[in-house]
Coordinates of C-alpha atoms in Angstrom, one line a residue:
X123 CA 116.9 108.6 120.8
X124 CA 116.0 106.3 118.0
X125 CA 113.3 107.5 115.5
X126 CA 110.7 105.3 114.2
X127 CA 112.5 105.2 111.0
X128 CA 115.1 102.9 112.5
X129 CA 113.0 101.2 114.9
X130 CA 111.1 99.4 112.2
X131 CA 111.0 95.4 112.6
X132 CA 113.1 93.2 110.5
X133 CA 110.2 92.0 108.5
X134 CA 110.3 95.2 106.6
X135 CA 113.3 94.2 104.8
X136 CA 111.7 93.6 101.3
X137 CA 112.0 97.3 100.5
X138 CA 114.3 99.7 102.3
X139 CA 112.9 100.2 105.7
X140 CA 113.1 103.9 105.4
X141 CA 110.5 103.9 102.7
X142 CA 107.9 102.1 104.7
X143 CA 108.9 104.3 107.8
X144 CA 108.1 107.3 106.3
X145 CA 104.8 106.1 105.1
X146 CA 103.6 104.1 108.2
X147 CA 104.8 106.8 110.6
X148 CA 104.5 110.5 110.2
X149 CA 108.0 111.1 110.9
X150 CA 110.5 113.9 109.7
X151 CA 113.5 112.3 107.9
X152 CA 116.6 112.5 109.8
X153 CA 119.6 114.6 108.0
X154 CA 121.6 111.5 107.9
X155 CA 119.1 109.7 106.0
X156 CA 118.3 112.0 103.2
X157 CA 119.1 111.1 99.8
X158 CA 120.9 108.0 100.8
X159 CA 118.5 105.2 99.5
X160 CA 119.2 104.5 95.8
X161 CA 116.1 104.1 93.9
X162 CA 116.0 102.8 90.3
X163 CA 112.8 104.3 89.3
X164 CA 110.4 106.7 90.8
X165 CA 106.9 106.6 89.0
X166 CA 103.9 109.0 89.4
X167 CA 100.6 107.3 88.3
X168 CA 97.8 109.7 88.1
X169 CA 94.4 107.8 87.2
X170 CA 91.3 107.1 89.4
X171 CA 93.6 106.1 92.3
X172 CA 96.8 108.2 92.2
X173 CA 99.7 106.5 93.5
X174 CA 103.4 106.3 93.5
X175 CA 105.6 103.4 92.7
X176 CA 109.3 103.1 93.7
X177 CA 111.5 100.6 92.0
X178 CA 114.6 99.7 93.9
X179 CA 116.0 97.0 91.6
X180 CA 115.8 93.5 90.9
X181 CA 116.7 92.3 94.2
X182 CA 113.9 94.2 96.1
X183 CA 110.1 94.4 95.8
X184 CA 108.4 97.3 94.2
X185 CA 106.7 99.9 96.9
X186 CA 103.4 101.5 95.9
X187 CA 101.7 104.1 98.0
X188 CA 97.9 104.3 96.9
X189 CA 95.4 106.9 97.8
X190 CA 92.2 105.0 97.1
X191 CA 89.3 106.9 98.5
X192 CA 88.0 110.6 98.0
X193 CA 85.9 110.3 101.2
X194 CA 88.3 112.0 103.3
X195 CA 87.8 112.0 107.1
X196 CA 86.1 115.1 108.2
X197 CA 85.4 114.1 111.7
X198 CA 88.8 112.5 112.8
X199 CA 87.5 108.8 112.4
X200 CA 90.3 106.3 112.7
X201 CA 92.6 105.8 109.8
X202 CA 91.6 103.2 107.1
X203 CA 94.8 101.9 105.8
X204 CA 96.1 98.7 104.8
X205 CA 99.4 97.1 104.0
X206 CA 99.8 94.1 101.6
X207 CA 102.7 92.1 100.4
X208 CA 102.6 90.1 97.0
X209 CA 105.5 88.2 95.1
X210 CA 106.6 91.5 93.6
X211 CA 105.2 94.4 95.4
X212 CA 104.7 95.9 98.9
X213 CA 101.6 98.2 98.8
X214 CA 100.2 100.7 101.3
X215 CA 96.5 101.9 100.8
X216 CA 95.4 104.9 102.4
X217 CA 91.4 105.0 102.5
X218 CA 90.7 107.5 105.1
X219 CA 93.1 110.0 107.1
X220 CA 92.7 112.0 110.2
X221 CA 92.6 115.3 108.6
X222 CA 91.3 116.8 105.4
X223 CA 93.6 118.0 102.7
X224 CA 92.4 119.9 99.7
X225 CA 92.5 116.7 97.2
X226 CA 94.0 113.3 96.9
X227 CA 96.6 114.9 94.4
X228 CA 97.8 117.2 97.4
X229 CA 98.2 114.3 99.8
X230 CA 100.3 112.5 97.0
X231 CA 102.3 115.6 96.8
X232 CA 103.0 115.4 100.5
X233 CA 104.3 112.0 100.5
X234 CA 106.2 112.5 97.1
X235 CA 108.1 115.2 99.0
X236 CA 108.9 112.7 101.7
X237 CA 110.3 109.9 99.4
X238 CA 111.9 112.6 97.2
X239 CA 114.0 113.8 100.1
X240 CA 114.7 110.4 101.4
X241 CA 115.8 108.8 98.0
X242 CA 118.7 109.2 95.4
X243 CA 116.6 108.5 92.2
X244 CA 118.1 107.6 89.0
X245 CA 115.0 107.9 86.5
X246 CA 111.5 109.3 87.0
X247 CA 108.4 108.3 85.0
X248 CA 104.9 109.7 84.8
X249 CA 101.7 108.1 83.6
X250 CA 98.4 109.9 83.1
X251 CA 94.9 108.5 82.0
X252 CA 92.6 110.9 83.8
X253 CA 94.3 114.1 83.4
X254 CA 91.5 116.7 83.8
X255 CA 91.2 116.1 87.5
X256 CA 94.8 117.4 88.0
X257 CA 96.3 120.8 87.7
X258 CA 98.4 120.7 84.7
X259 CA 101.2 123.2 84.2
X260 CA 101.3 124.0 88.2
X261 CA 101.3 120.0 88.9
X262 CA 104.0 119.5 91.6
X263 CA 105.9 117.0 89.5
X264 CA 106.9 119.5 87.0
X265 CA 108.7 121.3 89.7
X266 CA 110.6 118.5 91.0
X267 CA 112.1 117.3 87.6
X268 CA 111.3 117.9 83.8
X269 CA 113.5 115.1 82.8
X270 CA 111.9 111.6 82.6
X271 CA 112.5 108.2 81.4
X272 CA 108.8 107.8 80.3
X273 CA 105.9 110.3 79.8
X274 CA 102.9 108.3 79.1
X275 CA 99.3 109.0 78.5
X276 CA 96.7 106.3 77.9
X277 CA 93.3 106.7 76.1
X278 CA 90.9 105.2 78.7
X279 CA 89.5 108.7 79.4
X280 CA 89.2 111.6 77.2
X281 CA 92.0 113.8 77.5
X282 CA 91.7 117.5 76.6
X283 CA 94.5 120.0 76.0
X284 CA 94.8 123.7 75.4
X285 CA 97.5 124.8 72.7
X286 CA 99.7 126.1 75.7
X287 CA 99.6 122.8 77.5
X288 CA 100.5 120.8 74.6
X289 CA 103.5 123.3 74.0
X290 CA 104.6 122.8 77.6
X291 CA 104.7 118.9 77.1
X292 CA 106.6 119.2 73.9
X293 CA 108.9 121.9 74.5
X294 CA 109.6 122.2 78.3
X295 CA 109.6 118.4 79.2
X296 CA 112.0 116.0 77.8
X297 CA 112.0 112.1 78.4
X298 CA 113.5 109.0 76.9
X299 CA 110.0 107.8 75.9
X300 CA 107.1 110.0 75.2
X301 CA 103.6 109.0 74.2
X302 CA 100.5 110.9 73.4
X303 CA 97.7 109.3 71.6
X304 CA 94.6 110.8 70.0
X305 CA 93.3 113.5 72.1
X306 CA 90.6 116.2 72.3
X307 CA 92.1 119.6 72.0
X308 CA 90.6 123.1 72.7
X309 CA 92.3 124.3 69.4
X310 CA 95.4 123.2 67.3
X311 CA 98.9 124.9 67.9
X312 CA 99.4 127.4 65.0
X313 CA 102.5 127.5 62.7
X314 CA 102.5 131.2 63.2
X315 CA 102.7 131.2 67.0
X316 CA 106.1 132.5 67.9
X317 CA 109.1 131.0 69.3
X318 CA 108.1 127.2 68.8
X319 CA 111.0 125.6 70.4
X320 CA 112.4 122.0 69.2
X321 CA 110.9 118.8 70.9
X322 CA 113.7 116.8 72.6
X323 CA 111.9 113.9 73.4
X324 CA 114.4 111.0 72.6
X325 CA 111.8 108.4 71.4
X326 CA 108.2 109.7 70.6
X327 CA 104.9 108.1 69.8
X328 CA 102.5 110.8 69.0
X329 CA 99.0 111.6 67.4
X330 CA 100.0 114.8 65.2
X331 CA 96.9 116.1 63.9
X332 CA 97.1 119.0 66.3
X333 CA 100.7 120.0 65.5
X334 CA 102.1 122.3 62.8
X335 CA 104.6 119.9 60.8
X336 CA 107.3 122.5 61.4
X337 CA 108.0 120.6 64.8
X338 CA 109.1 117.5 62.9
X339 CA 111.6 119.6 60.9
X340 CA 113.0 121.1 63.9
X341 CA 113.0 118.5 66.2
X342 CA 115.9 116.7 68.1
X343 CA 114.5 113.4 68.5
X344 CA 116.0 110.0 67.6
X345 CA 113.1 107.9 66.7
X346 CA 109.4 109.0 66.2
X347 CA 106.1 107.4 65.1
X348 CA 103.6 110.1 64.4
X349 CA 99.9 109.6 63.2
X350 CA 97.8 112.3 61.5
X351 CA 95.0 112.6 58.8
X352 CA 96.1 116.1 57.9
X353 CA 99.6 116.0 56.3
X354 CA 100.5 117.6 52.8
X355 CA 103.3 116.4 50.2
X356 CA 105.0 119.4 50.7
X357 CA 105.3 119.0 54.4
X358 CA 107.0 115.6 53.9
X359 CA 109.0 117.0 50.9
X360 CA 110.4 119.6 53.0
X361 CA 111.2 117.3 55.8
X362 CA 113.1 114.9 53.6
X363 CA 115.1 117.8 52.1
X364 CA 116.1 119.0 55.4
X365 CA 116.9 115.6 57.0
X366 CA 118.8 114.7 53.9
X367 CA 120.7 118.1 53.8
X368 CA 122.1 117.2 57.1
X369 CA 121.8 120.6 58.6
X370 CA 118.5 119.7 60.8
X371 CA 117.6 116.7 62.2
X372 CA 120.8 115.6 63.0
X373 CA 119.8 113.2 65.6
X374 CA 117.3 111.3 63.7
X375 CA 117.5 107.7 63.2
X376 CA 114.1 106.6 62.4
X377 CA 110.8 108.4 61.5
X378 CA 107.5 106.7 60.9
X379 CA 104.4 108.4 59.6
X380 CA 101.0 107.0 59.7
X381 CA 98.7 108.7 57.4
X382 CA 95.1 108.1 56.7
X383 CA 93.9 111.1 54.7
X384 CA 93.9 111.9 50.8
X385 CA 96.3 109.7 49.0
X386 CA 99.9 111.2 48.7
X387 CA 102.2 110.2 45.6
X388 CA 105.8 109.5 45.7
X389 CA 106.2 111.9 42.9
X390 CA 104.9 114.6 45.1
X391 CA 106.7 113.8 48.4
X392 CA 110.0 113.5 46.4
X393 CA 109.7 116.2 44.2
X394 CA 112.9 117.7 43.4
X395 CA 115.0 115.8 45.8
X396 CA 117.2 114.0 43.1
X397 CA 117.9 117.3 41.6
X398 CA 118.9 119.3 44.8
X399 CA 120.9 116.1 46.4
X400 CA 122.9 115.5 43.1
X401 CA 124.3 111.8 43.3
X402 CA 123.2 111.3 47.0
X403 CA 121.3 107.8 47.0
X404 CA 117.9 108.5 48.5
X405 CA 117.7 104.9 49.8
X406 CA 120.5 105.3 52.1
X407 CA 119.1 108.2 54.0
X408 CA 115.2 108.3 53.8
X409 CA 113.7 107.4 57.0
X410 CA 111.4 104.7 57.6

């Protein structure tokens, strides 16, 4: 017997039909279809309208699944859904459903699991701008993967982190590109905290006021842009010695530090480096 997954009309060919089938019909994915549809990128976007975006490559439209209303249907009113096609996207919107899940993020999790089972995903991406509304360390996304192409936080709304949440982002998650702008925090991560693990994001753009500088000395990143108004000349001096010495920061290609605090002098930042490094030319090794 054919399932709704393969009974879909031919007009649904802009994206793999199984994706629309698993959205438009509440079917269980058959065994033969699991992990068989290649997906270039799976993106979770957590803002006022939590959603999923699936990118199948240059020859197909991106598919988006939106959960647009917090007014869930408590009385089993007819579903309020819409399906729209644009030049670049196929968009499925859910405004009401015929049951009452605990939250929109819970509904997003349910459909994530359907898509996750159906797809063979190359890259994962997560974007936040209203993070307080979502459970952080227990978020379902981290249970699926902790390796991302992009982890991106915007500043449209206040974002507040605890030291443990910050450590989770820096130590337990890896990405090709990680961005964390200026945020509010309940307290900074202290240098004295035990077992600070190295940051492994390949490229990082971060507001660093809340971080002990030891993170930068022990990181395994390739390219870093950091911003702070609370760095000391001794920190940068120690960083340069560690990097030029070659025993740490072996992956580092570029380090740019934007600083707005009390002026620092080259004499303090480069103190004793010529003496310790002998004939090594600083200009050949000093980061940006």
